[in-house]
């Protein structure tokens, strides 16, 4: 048995894929940035975000921390949480980004109130912070800051639900 190495010969020549072809239009861009740019944004529109921001008055809708000060802007890390999840990769359903399905929360998916919801999903479903896929978010009460339950509407309003099962004093 010989341990001497021999040179390998290529049977076909190397070819670039269409994304990697250097043209004056994409010179200097990477394949990843081109693919990422091709993805469609499935998040809420700026108008939908503005409706939720107006409804919350710039405060986290669960703990009440101030997240937005006009005219300075955002004061803390925040996120727009979908009560009815978008599923993996997003969705094309128009109602998924309705203001009734969105909450303004402090933190990201792993920090703050948003992280608390993601880590405690049983409590989140009980409090209306998460909504099952078969339910309409506009008909599911949500527990907001101050321990009151509200129904959220698509026009950005919220309706306080009164507790009819109060015990006599």
GROMACS .gro file of N, CA and C in nm:
model
  507
    1UNK      N    1   0.084  -0.117   0.000
    1UNK     CA    2   0.000   0.000   0.000
    1UNK      C    3   0.089   0.124   0.000
    2UNK      N    4   0.060   0.211  -0.092
    2UNK     CA    5   0.140   0.331  -0.107
    2UNK      C    6   0.071   0.449  -0.037
    3UNK      N    7   0.145   0.527   0.038
    3UNK     CA    8   0.090   0.644   0.106
    3UNK      C    9   0.116   0.772   0.028
    4UNK      N   10   0.164   0.760  -0.092
    4UNK     CA   11   0.195   0.876  -0.175
    4UNK      C   12   0.065   0.941  -0.223
    5UNK      N   13   0.056   1.074  -0.212
    5UNK     CA   14  -0.065   1.146  -0.254
    5UNK      C   15  -0.059   1.178  -0.402
    6UNK      N   16  -0.179   1.173  -0.463
    6UNK     CA   17  -0.187   1.212  -0.603
    6UNK      C   18  -0.284   1.328  -0.614
    7UNK      N   19  -0.267   1.411  -0.711
    7UNK     CA   20  -0.353   1.527  -0.729
    7UNK      C   21  -0.490   1.484  -0.781
    8UNK      N   22  -0.595   1.543  -0.724
    8UNK     CA   23  -0.730   1.515  -0.771
    8UNK      C   24  -0.759   1.603  -0.891
    9UNK      N   25  -0.829   1.548  -0.986
    9UNK     CA   26  -0.865   1.627  -1.102
    9UNK      C   27  -1.015   1.652  -1.099
   10UNK      N   28  -1.053   1.777  -1.128
   10UNK     CA   29  -1.193   1.815  -1.131
   10UNK      C   30  -1.256   1.767  -1.262
   11UNK      N   31  -1.375   1.706  -1.249
   11UNK     CA   32  -1.443   1.656  -1.367
   11UNK      C   33  -1.525   1.765  -1.436
   12UNK      N   34  -1.576   1.861  -1.355
   12UNK     CA   35  -1.653   1.972  -1.413
   12UNK      C   36  -1.595   2.101  -1.360
   13UNK      N   37  -1.616   2.209  -1.433
   13UNK     CA   38  -1.565   2.337  -1.386
   13UNK      C   39  -1.660   2.398  -1.283
   14UNK      N   40  -1.608   2.483  -1.199
   14UNK     CA   41  -1.689   2.549  -1.097
   14UNK      C   42  -1.781   2.651  -1.164
   15UNK      N   43  -1.905   2.657  -1.117
   15UNK     CA   44  -1.999   2.754  -1.169
   15UNK      C   45  -2.063   2.829  -1.052
   16UNK      N   46  -2.091   2.955  -1.074
   16UNK     CA   47  -2.157   3.035  -0.971
   16UNK      C   48  -2.308   3.023  -0.986
   17UNK      N   49  -2.377   3.027  -0.872
   17UNK     CA   50  -2.523   3.028  -0.877
   17UNK      C   51  -2.569   3.167  -0.916
   18UNK      N   52  -2.694   3.184  -0.961
   18UNK     CA   53  -2.741   3.318  -1.001
   18UNK      C   54  -2.730   3.422  -0.890
   19UNK      N   55  -2.750   3.384  -0.762
   19UNK     CA   56  -2.740   3.481  -0.654
   19UNK      C   57  -2.596   3.529  -0.635
   20UNK      N   58  -2.499   3.448  -0.668
   20UNK     CA   59  -2.360   3.483  -0.644
   20UNK      C   60  -2.296   3.553  -0.763
   21UNK      N   61  -2.362   3.562  -0.875
   21UNK     CA   62  -2.304   3.624  -0.994
   21UNK      C   63  -2.278   3.772  -0.967
   22UNK      N   64  -2.162   3.816  -0.999
   22UNK     CA   65  -2.127   3.957  -0.977
   22UNK      C   66  -2.180   4.040  -1.092
   23UNK      N   67  -2.265   4.133  -1.060
   23UNK     CA   68  -2.316   4.228  -1.157
   23UNK      C   69  -2.301   4.367  -1.098
   24UNK      N   70  -2.311   4.472  -1.179
   24UNK     CA   71  -2.301   4.607  -1.123
   24UNK      C   72  -2.410   4.635  -1.020
   25UNK      N   73  -2.527   4.567  -1.030
   25UNK     CA   74  -2.639   4.592  -0.938
   25UNK      C   75  -2.611   4.538  -0.798
   26UNK      N   76  -2.551   4.417  -0.790
   26UNK     CA   77  -2.537   4.355  -0.658
   26UNK      C   78  -2.392   4.341  -0.615
   27UNK      N   79  -2.304   4.418  -0.672
   27UNK     CA   80  -2.163   4.410  -0.635
   27UNK      C   81  -2.147   4.443  -0.487
   28UNK      N   82  -2.079   4.356  -0.416
   28UNK     CA   83  -2.053   4.380  -0.274
   28UNK      C   84  -2.161   4.324  -0.182
   29UNK      N   85  -2.274   4.282  -0.233
   29UNK     CA   86  -2.378   4.226  -0.147
   29UNK      C   87  -2.354   4.076  -0.131
   30UNK      N   88  -2.397   4.025  -0.019
   30UNK     CA   89  -2.384   3.882   0.004
   30UNK      C   90  -2.513   3.812  -0.033
   31UNK      N   91  -2.505   3.682  -0.044
   31UNK     CA   92  -2.623   3.602  -0.077
   31UNK      C   93  -2.726   3.617   0.033
   32UNK      N   94  -2.683   3.616   0.158
   32UNK     CA   95  -2.775   3.625   0.271
   32UNK      C   96  -2.856   3.754   0.268
   33UNK      N   97  -2.792   3.866   0.238
   33UNK     CA   98  -2.866   3.993   0.237
   33UNK      C   99  -2.967   3.996   0.124
   34UNK      N  100  -2.937   3.933   0.011
   34UNK     CA  101  -3.031   3.930  -0.099
   34UNK      C  102  -3.152   3.843  -0.065
   35UNK      N  103  -3.129   3.730   0.000
   35UNK     CA  104  -3.239   3.642   0.038
   35UNK      C  105  -3.324   3.709   0.145
   36UNK      N  106  -3.260   3.772   0.244
   36UNK     CA  107  -3.334   3.840   0.350
   36UNK      C  108  -3.418   3.953   0.294
   37UNK      N  109  -3.366   4.023   0.194
   37UNK     CA  110  -3.441   4.133   0.135
   37UNK      C  111  -3.562   4.082   0.057
   38UNK      N  112  -3.553   3.961   0.006
   38UNK     CA  113  -3.662   3.904  -0.072
   38UNK      C  114  -3.779   3.858   0.017
   39UNK      N  115  -3.756   3.839   0.146
   39UNK     CA  116  -3.862   3.795   0.235
   39UNK      C  117  -3.964   3.905   0.254
   40UNK      N  118  -4.090   3.867   0.259
   40UNK     CA  119  -4.197   3.963   0.279
   40UNK      C  120  -4.217   3.988   0.428
   41UNK      N  121  -4.234   4.113   0.465
   41UNK     CA  122  -4.260   4.149   0.604
   41UNK      C  123  -4.404   4.113   0.638
   42UNK      N  124  -4.424   4.026   0.738
   42UNK     CA  125  -4.558   3.984   0.776
   42UNK      C  126  -4.603   4.050   0.905
   43UNK      N  127  -4.528   4.149   0.952
   43UNK     CA  128  -4.563   4.218   1.076
   43UNK      C  129  -4.665   4.328   1.053
   44UNK      N  130  -4.706   4.394   1.162
   44UNK     CA  131  -4.805   4.502   1.150
   44UNK      C  132  -4.750   4.621   1.073
   45UNK      N  133  -4.840   4.692   1.007
   45UNK     CA  134  -4.803   4.811   0.932
   45UNK      C  135  -4.778   4.926   1.030
   46UNK      N  136  -4.713   5.033   0.985
   46UNK     CA  137  -4.694   5.148   1.074
   46UNK      C  138  -4.827   5.206   1.123
   47UNK      N  139  -4.932   5.200   1.042
   47UNK     CA  140  -5.064   5.250   1.086
   47UNK      C  141  -5.120   5.164   1.198
   48UNK      N  142  -5.106   5.032   1.187
   48UNK     CA  143  -5.155   4.942   1.292
   48UNK      C  144  -5.075   4.962   1.420
   49UNK      N  145  -4.946   4.981   1.408
   49UNK     CA  146  -4.864   5.007   1.526
   49UNK      C  147  -4.904   5.138   1.593
   50UNK      N  148  -4.937   5.240   1.513
   50UNK     CA  149  -4.978   5.369   1.569
   50UNK      C  150  -5.109   5.356   1.645
   51UNK      N  151  -5.202   5.275   1.596
   51UNK     CA  152  -5.331   5.254   1.665
   51UNK      C  153  -5.306   5.188   1.801
   52UNK      N  154  -5.219   5.088   1.805
   52UNK     CA  155  -5.188   5.020   1.931
   52UNK      C  156  -5.115   5.114   2.026
   53UNK      N  157  -5.024   5.194   1.973
   53UNK     CA  158  -4.952   5.292   2.056
   53UNK      C  159  -5.048   5.394   2.115
   54UNK      N  160  -5.145   5.441   2.038
   54UNK     CA  161  -5.245   5.535   2.090
   54UNK      C  162  -5.330   5.470   2.198
   55UNK      N  163  -5.371   5.344   2.175
   55UNK     CA  164  -5.454   5.274   2.274
   55UNK      C  165  -5.380   5.258   2.406
   56UNK      N  166  -5.251   5.226   2.400
   56UNK     CA  167  -5.174   5.202   2.522
   56UNK      C  168  -5.118   5.330   2.583
   57UNK      N  169  -5.128   5.442   2.509
   57UNK     CA  170  -5.075   5.571   2.552
   57UNK      C  171  -4.925   5.565   2.580
   58UNK      N  172  -4.854   5.473   2.515
   58UNK     CA  173  -4.709   5.463   2.530
   58UNK      C  174  -4.663   5.381   2.648
   59UNK      N  175  -4.753   5.309   2.713
   59UNK     CA  176  -4.717   5.229   2.830
   59UNK      C  177  -4.731   5.081   2.797
   60UNK      N  178  -4.651   4.997   2.865
   60UNK     CA  179  -4.666   4.853   2.853
   60UNK      C  180  -4.806   4.817   2.899
   61UNK      N  181  -4.877   4.739   2.821
   61UNK     CA  182  -5.017   4.711   2.852
   61UNK      C  183  -5.034   4.606   2.962
   62UNK      N  184  -4.925   4.549   3.011
   62UNK     CA  185  -4.935   4.453   3.120
   62UNK      C  186  -4.883   4.510   3.251
   63UNK      N  187  -4.760   4.565   3.250
   63UNK     CA  188  -4.703   4.614   3.377
   63UNK      C  189  -4.715   4.764   3.394
   64UNK      N  190  -4.739   4.839   3.288
   64UNK     CA  191  -4.757   4.982   3.299
   64UNK      C  192  -4.631   5.065   3.287
   65UNK      N  193  -4.517   5.003   3.254
   65UNK     CA  194  -4.392   5.080   3.234
   65UNK      C  195  -4.406   5.172   3.113
   66UNK      N  196  -4.349   5.292   3.125
   66UNK     CA  197  -4.356   5.386   3.014
   66UNK      C  198  -4.254   5.347   2.908
   67UNK      N  199  -4.302   5.333   2.784
   67UNK     CA  200  -4.217   5.289   2.674
   67UNK      C  201  -4.197   5.397   2.568
   68UNK      N  202  -4.287   5.495   2.563
   68UNK     CA  203  -4.279   5.596   2.458
   68UNK      C  204  -4.311   5.733   2.518
   69UNK      N  205  -4.228   5.831   2.485
   69UNK     CA  206  -4.250   5.968   2.528
   69UNK      C  207  -4.246   6.055   2.404
   70UNK      N  208  -4.351   6.132   2.381
   70UNK     CA  209  -4.354   6.219   2.265
   70UNK      C  210  -4.288   6.351   2.302
   71UNK      N  211  -4.204   6.413   2.232
   71UNK     CA  212  -4.156   6.383   2.097
   71UNK      C  213  -4.025   6.306   2.096
   72UNK      N  214  -3.973   6.268   2.214
   72UNK     CA  215  -3.842   6.200   2.219
   72UNK      C  216  -3.844   6.065   2.149
   73UNK      N  217  -3.949   5.988   2.168
   73UNK     CA  218  -3.958   5.856   2.105
   73UNK      C  219  -3.954   5.745   2.209
   74UNK      N  220  -3.908   5.630   2.165
   74UNK     CA  221  -3.906   5.511   2.251
   74UNK      C  222  -3.804   5.528   2.362
   75UNK      N  223  -3.845   5.495   2.485
   75UNK     CA  224  -3.756   5.508   2.600
   75UNK      C  225  -3.703   5.375   2.648
   76UNK      N  226  -3.760   5.265   2.602
   76UNK     CA  227  -3.719   5.134   2.650
   76UNK      C  228  -3.742   5.031   2.539
   77UNK      N  229  -3.686   4.913   2.560
   77UNK     CA  230  -3.704   4.804   2.465
   77UNK      C  231  -3.852   4.764   2.467
   78UNK      N  232  -3.909   4.750   2.350
   78UNK     CA  233  -4.051   4.721   2.340
   78UNK      C  234  -4.076   4.623   2.225
   79UNK      N  235  -4.196   4.568   2.221
   79UNK     CA  236  -4.235   4.481   2.111
   79UNK      C  237  -4.386   4.483   2.096
   80UNK      N  238  -4.431   4.456   1.975
   80UNK     CA  239  -4.574   4.443   1.948
   80UNK      C  240  -4.603   4.293   1.945
   81UNK      N  241  -4.674   4.248   2.048
   81UNK     CA  242  -4.700   4.106   2.068
   81UNK      C  243  -4.830   4.065   2.000
   82UNK      N  244  -4.827   3.954   1.926
   82UNK     CA  245  -4.947   3.899   1.865
   82UNK      C  246  -5.014   3.805   1.965
   83UNK      N  247  -5.136   3.837   2.004
   83UNK     CA  248  -5.209   3.751   2.096
   83UNK      C  249  -5.236   3.615   2.030
   84UNK      N  250  -5.274   3.617   1.905
   84UNK     CA  251  -5.290   3.494   1.828
   84UNK      C  252  -5.163   3.480   1.745
   85UNK      N  253  -5.077   3.385   1.779
   85UNK     CA  254  -4.945   3.378   1.715
   85UNK      C  255  -4.953   3.368   1.563
   86UNK      N  256  -4.848   3.422   1.497
   86UNK     CA  257  -4.841   3.421   1.351
   86UNK      C  258  -4.798   3.287   1.297
   87UNK      N  259  -4.754   3.197   1.379
   87UNK     CA  260  -4.699   3.067   1.342
   87UNK      C  261  -4.558   3.086   1.286
   88UNK      N  262  -4.492   2.978   1.260
   88UNK     CA  263  -4.353   2.987   1.213
   88UNK      C  264  -4.348   3.041   1.071
   89UNK      N  265  -4.266   3.140   1.049
   89UNK     CA  266  -4.250   3.197   0.917
   89UNK      C  267  -4.352   3.304   0.882
   90UNK      N  268  -4.440   3.337   0.975
   90UNK     CA  269  -4.540   3.440   0.947
   90UNK      C  270  -4.662   3.384   0.876
   91UNK      N  271  -4.754   3.471   0.845
   91UNK     CA  272  -4.876   3.431   0.777
   91UNK      C  273  -4.920   3.544   0.686
   92UNK      N  274  -5.005   3.512   0.592
   92UNK     CA  275  -5.057   3.614   0.500
   92UNK      C  276  -5.197   3.658   0.540
   93UNK      N  277  -5.250   3.605   0.650
   93UNK     CA  278  -5.384   3.645   0.695
   93UNK      C  279  -5.383   3.792   0.736
   94UNK      N  280  -5.476   3.868   0.682
   94UNK     CA  281  -5.479   4.012   0.710
   94UNK      C  282  -5.519   4.042   0.854
   95UNK      N  283  -5.606   3.960   0.913
   95UNK     CA  284  -5.656   3.988   1.048
   95UNK      C  285  -5.554   3.959   1.157
   96UNK      N  286  -5.444   3.894   1.125
   96UNK     CA  287  -5.346   3.859   1.228
   96UNK      C  288  -5.279   3.983   1.285
   97UNK      N  289  -5.272   4.091   1.209
   97UNK     CA  290  -5.209   4.215   1.254
   97UNK      C  291  -5.311   4.320   1.295
   98UNK      N  292  -5.434   4.281   1.321
   98UNK     CA  293  -5.536   4.377   1.363
   98UNK      C  294  -5.504   4.427   1.504
   99UNK      N  295  -5.538   4.550   1.537
   99UNK     CA  296  -5.511   4.602   1.671
   99UNK      C  297  -5.574   4.519   1.783
  100UNK      N  298  -5.682   4.448   1.755
  100UNK     CA  299  -5.742   4.361   1.857
  100UNK      C  300  -5.652   4.243   1.889
  101UNK      N  301  -5.562   4.211   1.800
  101UNK     CA  302  -5.472   4.098   1.819
  101UNK      C  303  -5.334   4.141   1.867
  102UNK      N  304  -5.309   4.270   1.882
  102UNK     CA  305  -5.177   4.319   1.919
  102UNK      C  306  -5.176   4.382   2.058
  103UNK      N  307  -5.066   4.365   2.128
  103UNK     CA  308  -5.041   4.431   2.256
  103UNK      C  309  -4.904   4.497   2.251
  104UNK      N  310  -4.891   4.616   2.307
  104UNK     CA  311  -4.762   4.681   2.321
  104UNK      C  312  -4.704   4.637   2.455
  105UNK      N  313  -4.588   4.571   2.450
  105UNK     CA  314  -4.527   4.516   2.571
  105UNK      C  315  -4.383   4.561   2.585
  106UNK      N  316  -4.337   4.561   2.709
  106UNK     CA  317  -4.195   4.588   2.732
  106UNK      C  318  -4.116   4.459   2.707
  107UNK      N  319  -3.991   4.476   2.668
  107UNK     CA  320  -3.904   4.363   2.648
  107UNK      C  321  -3.913   4.302   2.510
  108UNK      N  322  -3.839   4.192   2.495
  108UNK     CA  323  -3.838   4.116   2.372
  108UNK      C  324  -3.904   3.982   2.399
  109UNK      N  325  -3.889   3.888   2.310
  109UNK     CA  326  -3.949   3.756   2.330
  109UNK      C  327  -3.888   3.678   2.445
  110UNK      N  328  -3.774   3.727   2.500
  110UNK     CA  329  -3.712   3.656   2.612
  110UNK      C  330  -3.692   3.745   2.734
  111UNK      N  331  -3.728   3.874   2.726
  111UNK     CA  332  -3.712   3.964   2.840
  111UNK      C  333  -3.844   4.038   2.863
  112UNK      N  334  -3.856   4.098   2.979
  112UNK     CA  335  -3.972   4.181   3.012
  112UNK      C  336  -4.103   4.104   3.011
  113UNK      N  337  -4.211   4.177   2.993
  113UNK     CA  338  -4.344   4.115   2.991
  113UNK      C  339  -4.361   4.022   2.872
  114UNK      N  340  -4.301   4.057   2.759
  114UNK     CA  341  -4.312   3.969   2.642
  114UNK      C  342  -4.244   3.835   2.671
  115UNK      N  343  -4.129   3.838   2.736
  115UNK     CA  344  -4.061   3.715   2.775
  115UNK      C  345  -4.140   3.636   2.876
  116UNK      N  346  -4.209   3.705   2.969
  116UNK     CA  347  -4.293   3.637   3.068
  116UNK      C  348  -4.406   3.561   3.000
  117UNK      N  349  -4.467   3.623   2.900
  117UNK     CA  350  -4.576   3.556   2.827
  117UNK      C  351  -4.524   3.431   2.758
  118UNK      N  352  -4.411   3.443   2.691
  118UNK     CA  353  -4.357   3.328   2.617
  118UNK      C  354  -4.313   3.216   2.711
  119UNK      N  355  -4.267   3.250   2.832
  119UNK     CA  356  -4.222   3.148   2.927
  119UNK      C  357  -4.336   3.086   3.007
  120UNK      N  358  -4.449   3.156   3.019
  120UNK     CA  359  -4.562   3.108   3.101
  120UNK      C  360  -4.688   3.106   3.015
  121UNK      N  361  -4.692   3.016   2.919
  121UNK     CA  362  -4.800   3.015   2.821
  121UNK      C  363  -4.935   2.977   2.883
  122UNK      N  364  -4.938   2.894   2.985
  122UNK     CA  365  -5.064   2.857   3.049
  122UNK      C  366  -5.130   2.981   3.110
  123UNK      N  367  -5.053   3.059   3.184
  123UNK     CA  368  -5.105   3.184   3.240
  123UNK      C  369  -5.145   3.281   3.131
  124UNK      N  370  -5.067   3.284   3.024
  124UNK     CA  371  -5.094   3.377   2.914
  124UNK      C  372  -5.228   3.346   2.847
  125UNK      N  373  -5.259   3.218   2.828
  125UNK     CA  374  -5.389   3.183   2.769
  125UNK      C  375  -5.503   3.217   2.866
  126UNK      N  376  -5.481   3.194   2.995
  126UNK     CA  377  -5.585   3.223   3.095
  126UNK      C  378  -5.613   3.373   3.104
  127UNK      N  379  -5.509   3.455   3.087
  127UNK     CA  380  -5.525   3.601   3.099
  127UNK      C  381  -5.557   3.669   2.967
  128UNK      N  382  -5.565   3.594   2.858
  128UNK     CA  383  -5.599   3.652   2.729
  128UNK      C  384  -5.482   3.715   2.656
  129UNK      N  385  -5.360   3.698   2.709
  129UNK     CA  386  -5.243   3.752   2.642
  129UNK      C  387  -5.210   3.669   2.519
  130UNK      N  388  -5.251   3.542   2.520
  130UNK     CA  389  -5.243   3.454   2.404
  130UNK      C  390  -5.384   3.405   2.375
  131UNK      N  391  -5.414   3.386   2.248
  131UNK     CA  392  -5.547   3.343   2.204
  131UNK      C  393  -5.529   3.222   2.113
  132UNK      N  394  -5.612   3.122   2.131
  132UNK     CA  395  -5.607   3.002   2.047
  132UNK      C  396  -5.638   3.039   1.902
  133UNK      N  397  -5.589   2.959   1.809
  133UNK     CA  398  -5.606   2.986   1.667
  133UNK      C  399  -5.754   2.981   1.625
  134UNK      N  400  -5.836   2.906   1.697
  134UNK     CA  401  -5.978   2.893   1.661
  134UNK      C  402  -6.064   3.008   1.713
  135UNK      N  403  -6.009   3.094   1.797
  135UNK     CA  404  -6.087   3.202   1.859
  135UNK      C  405  -6.061   3.334   1.788
  136UNK      N  406  -6.157   3.425   1.804
  136UNK     CA  407  -6.143   3.561   1.751
  136UNK      C  408  -6.087   3.649   1.862
  137UNK      N  409  -5.971   3.713   1.842
  137UNK     CA  410  -5.911   3.795   1.949
  137UNK      C  411  -6.003   3.907   1.998
  138UNK      N  412  -6.093   3.956   1.913
  138UNK     CA  413  -6.182   4.065   1.953
  138UNK      C  414  -6.287   4.017   2.054
  139UNK      N  415  -6.307   3.886   2.067
  139UNK     CA  416  -6.409   3.833   2.160
  139UNK      C  417  -6.347   3.771   2.284
  140UNK      N  418  -6.215   3.768   2.293
  140UNK     CA  419  -6.146   3.708   2.409
  140UNK      C  420  -6.100   3.820   2.501
  141UNK      N  421  -6.150   3.824   2.627
  141UNK     CA  422  -6.106   3.929   2.720
  141UNK      C  423  -5.958   3.915   2.752
  142UNK      N  424  -5.894   4.030   2.774
  142UNK     CA  425  -5.752   4.031   2.806
  142UNK      C  426  -5.731   4.108   2.936
  143UNK      N  427  -5.647   4.054   3.023
  143UNK     CA  428  -5.614   4.118   3.150
  143UNK      C  429  -5.503   4.218   3.124
  144UNK      N  430  -5.532   4.346   3.148
  144UNK     CA  431  -5.434   4.451   3.126
  144UNK      C  432  -5.391   4.512   3.258
  145UNK      N  433  -5.298   4.606   3.252
  145UNK     CA  434  -5.243   4.670   3.371
  145UNK      C  435  -5.357   4.725   3.457
  146UNK      N  436  -5.349   4.703   3.586
  146UNK     CA  437  -5.454   4.745   3.677
  146UNK      C  438  -5.549   4.632   3.711
  147UNK      N  439  -5.522   4.511   3.662
  147UNK     CA  440  -5.602   4.392   3.688
  147UNK      C  441  -5.747   4.404   3.643
  148UNK      N  442  -5.769   4.474   3.534
  148UNK     CA  443  -5.902   4.482   3.473
  148UNK      C  444  -5.900   4.406   3.342
  149UNK      N  445  -6.016   4.348   3.309
  149UNK     CA  446  -6.029   4.273   3.183
  149UNK      C  447  -6.099   4.361   3.080
  150UNK      N  448  -6.046   4.358   2.958
  150UNK     CA  449  -6.097   4.440   2.849
  150UNK      C  450  -6.119   4.355   2.725
  151UNK      N  451  -6.210   4.402   2.641
  151UNK     CA  452  -6.221   4.352   2.505
  151UNK      C  453  -6.156   4.456   2.415
  152UNK      N  454  -6.067   4.412   2.329
  152UNK     CA  455  -5.997   4.502   2.239
  152UNK      C  456  -6.066   4.501   2.103
  153UNK      N  457  -6.079   4.618   2.042
  153UNK     CA  458  -6.145   4.630   1.912
  153UNK      C  459  -6.042   4.666   1.805
  154UNK      N  460  -6.081   4.641   1.681
  154UNK     CA  461  -5.991   4.669   1.569
  154UNK      C  462  -5.969   4.818   1.545
  155UNK      N  463  -6.059   4.902   1.597
  155UNK     CA  464  -6.042   5.046   1.577
  155UNK      C  465  -5.953   5.110   1.683
  156UNK      N  466  -5.898   5.028   1.775
  156UNK     CA  467  -5.806   5.079   1.875
  156UNK      C  468  -5.870   5.111   2.008
  157UNK      N  469  -5.999   5.085   2.022
  157UNK     CA  470  -6.065   5.110   2.150
  157UNK      C  471  -6.063   4.983   2.234
  158UNK      N  472  -6.086   5.002   2.362
  158UNK     CA  473  -6.099   4.887   2.451
  158UNK      C  474  -6.219   4.909   2.541
  159UNK      N  475  -6.290   4.802   2.570
  159UNK     CA  476  -6.411   4.807   2.649
  159UNK      C  477  -6.387   4.733   2.780
  160UNK      N  478  -6.407   4.804   2.891
  160UNK     CA  479  -6.390   4.744   3.022
  160UNK      C  480  -6.505   4.648   3.049
  161UNK      N  481  -6.472   4.527   3.093
  161UNK     CA  482  -6.573   4.429   3.129
  161UNK      C  483  -6.598   4.440   3.278
  162UNK      N  484  -6.723   4.454   3.316
  162UNK     CA  485  -6.758   4.460   3.458
  162UNK      C  486  -6.781   4.320   3.508
  163UNK      N  487  -6.738   4.293   3.629
  163UNK     CA  488  -6.754   4.161   3.689
  163UNK      C  489  -6.894   4.151   3.748
  164UNK      N  490  -6.978   4.065   3.691
  164UNK     CA  491  -7.115   4.049   3.739
  164UNK      C  492  -7.125   3.947   3.850
  165UNK      N  493  -7.015   3.877   3.880
  165UNK     CA  494  -7.018   3.772   3.982
  165UNK      C  495  -6.950   3.818   4.111
  166UNK      N  496  -6.975   3.941   4.152
  166UNK     CA  497  -6.915   3.992   4.274
  166UNK      C  498  -6.995   3.939   4.394
  167UNK      N  499  -6.922   3.905   4.499
  167UNK     CA  500  -6.988   3.855   4.620
  167UNK      C  501  -7.036   3.973   4.703
  168UNK      N  502  -7.150   3.958   4.774
  168UNK     CA  503  -7.199   4.068   4.858
  168UNK      C  504  -7.102   4.097   4.971
  169UNK      N  505  -7.098   4.224   5.013
  169UNK     CA  506  -7.004   4.264   5.119
  169UNK      C  507  -7.058   4.233   5.253
   0.00000   0.00000   0.00000
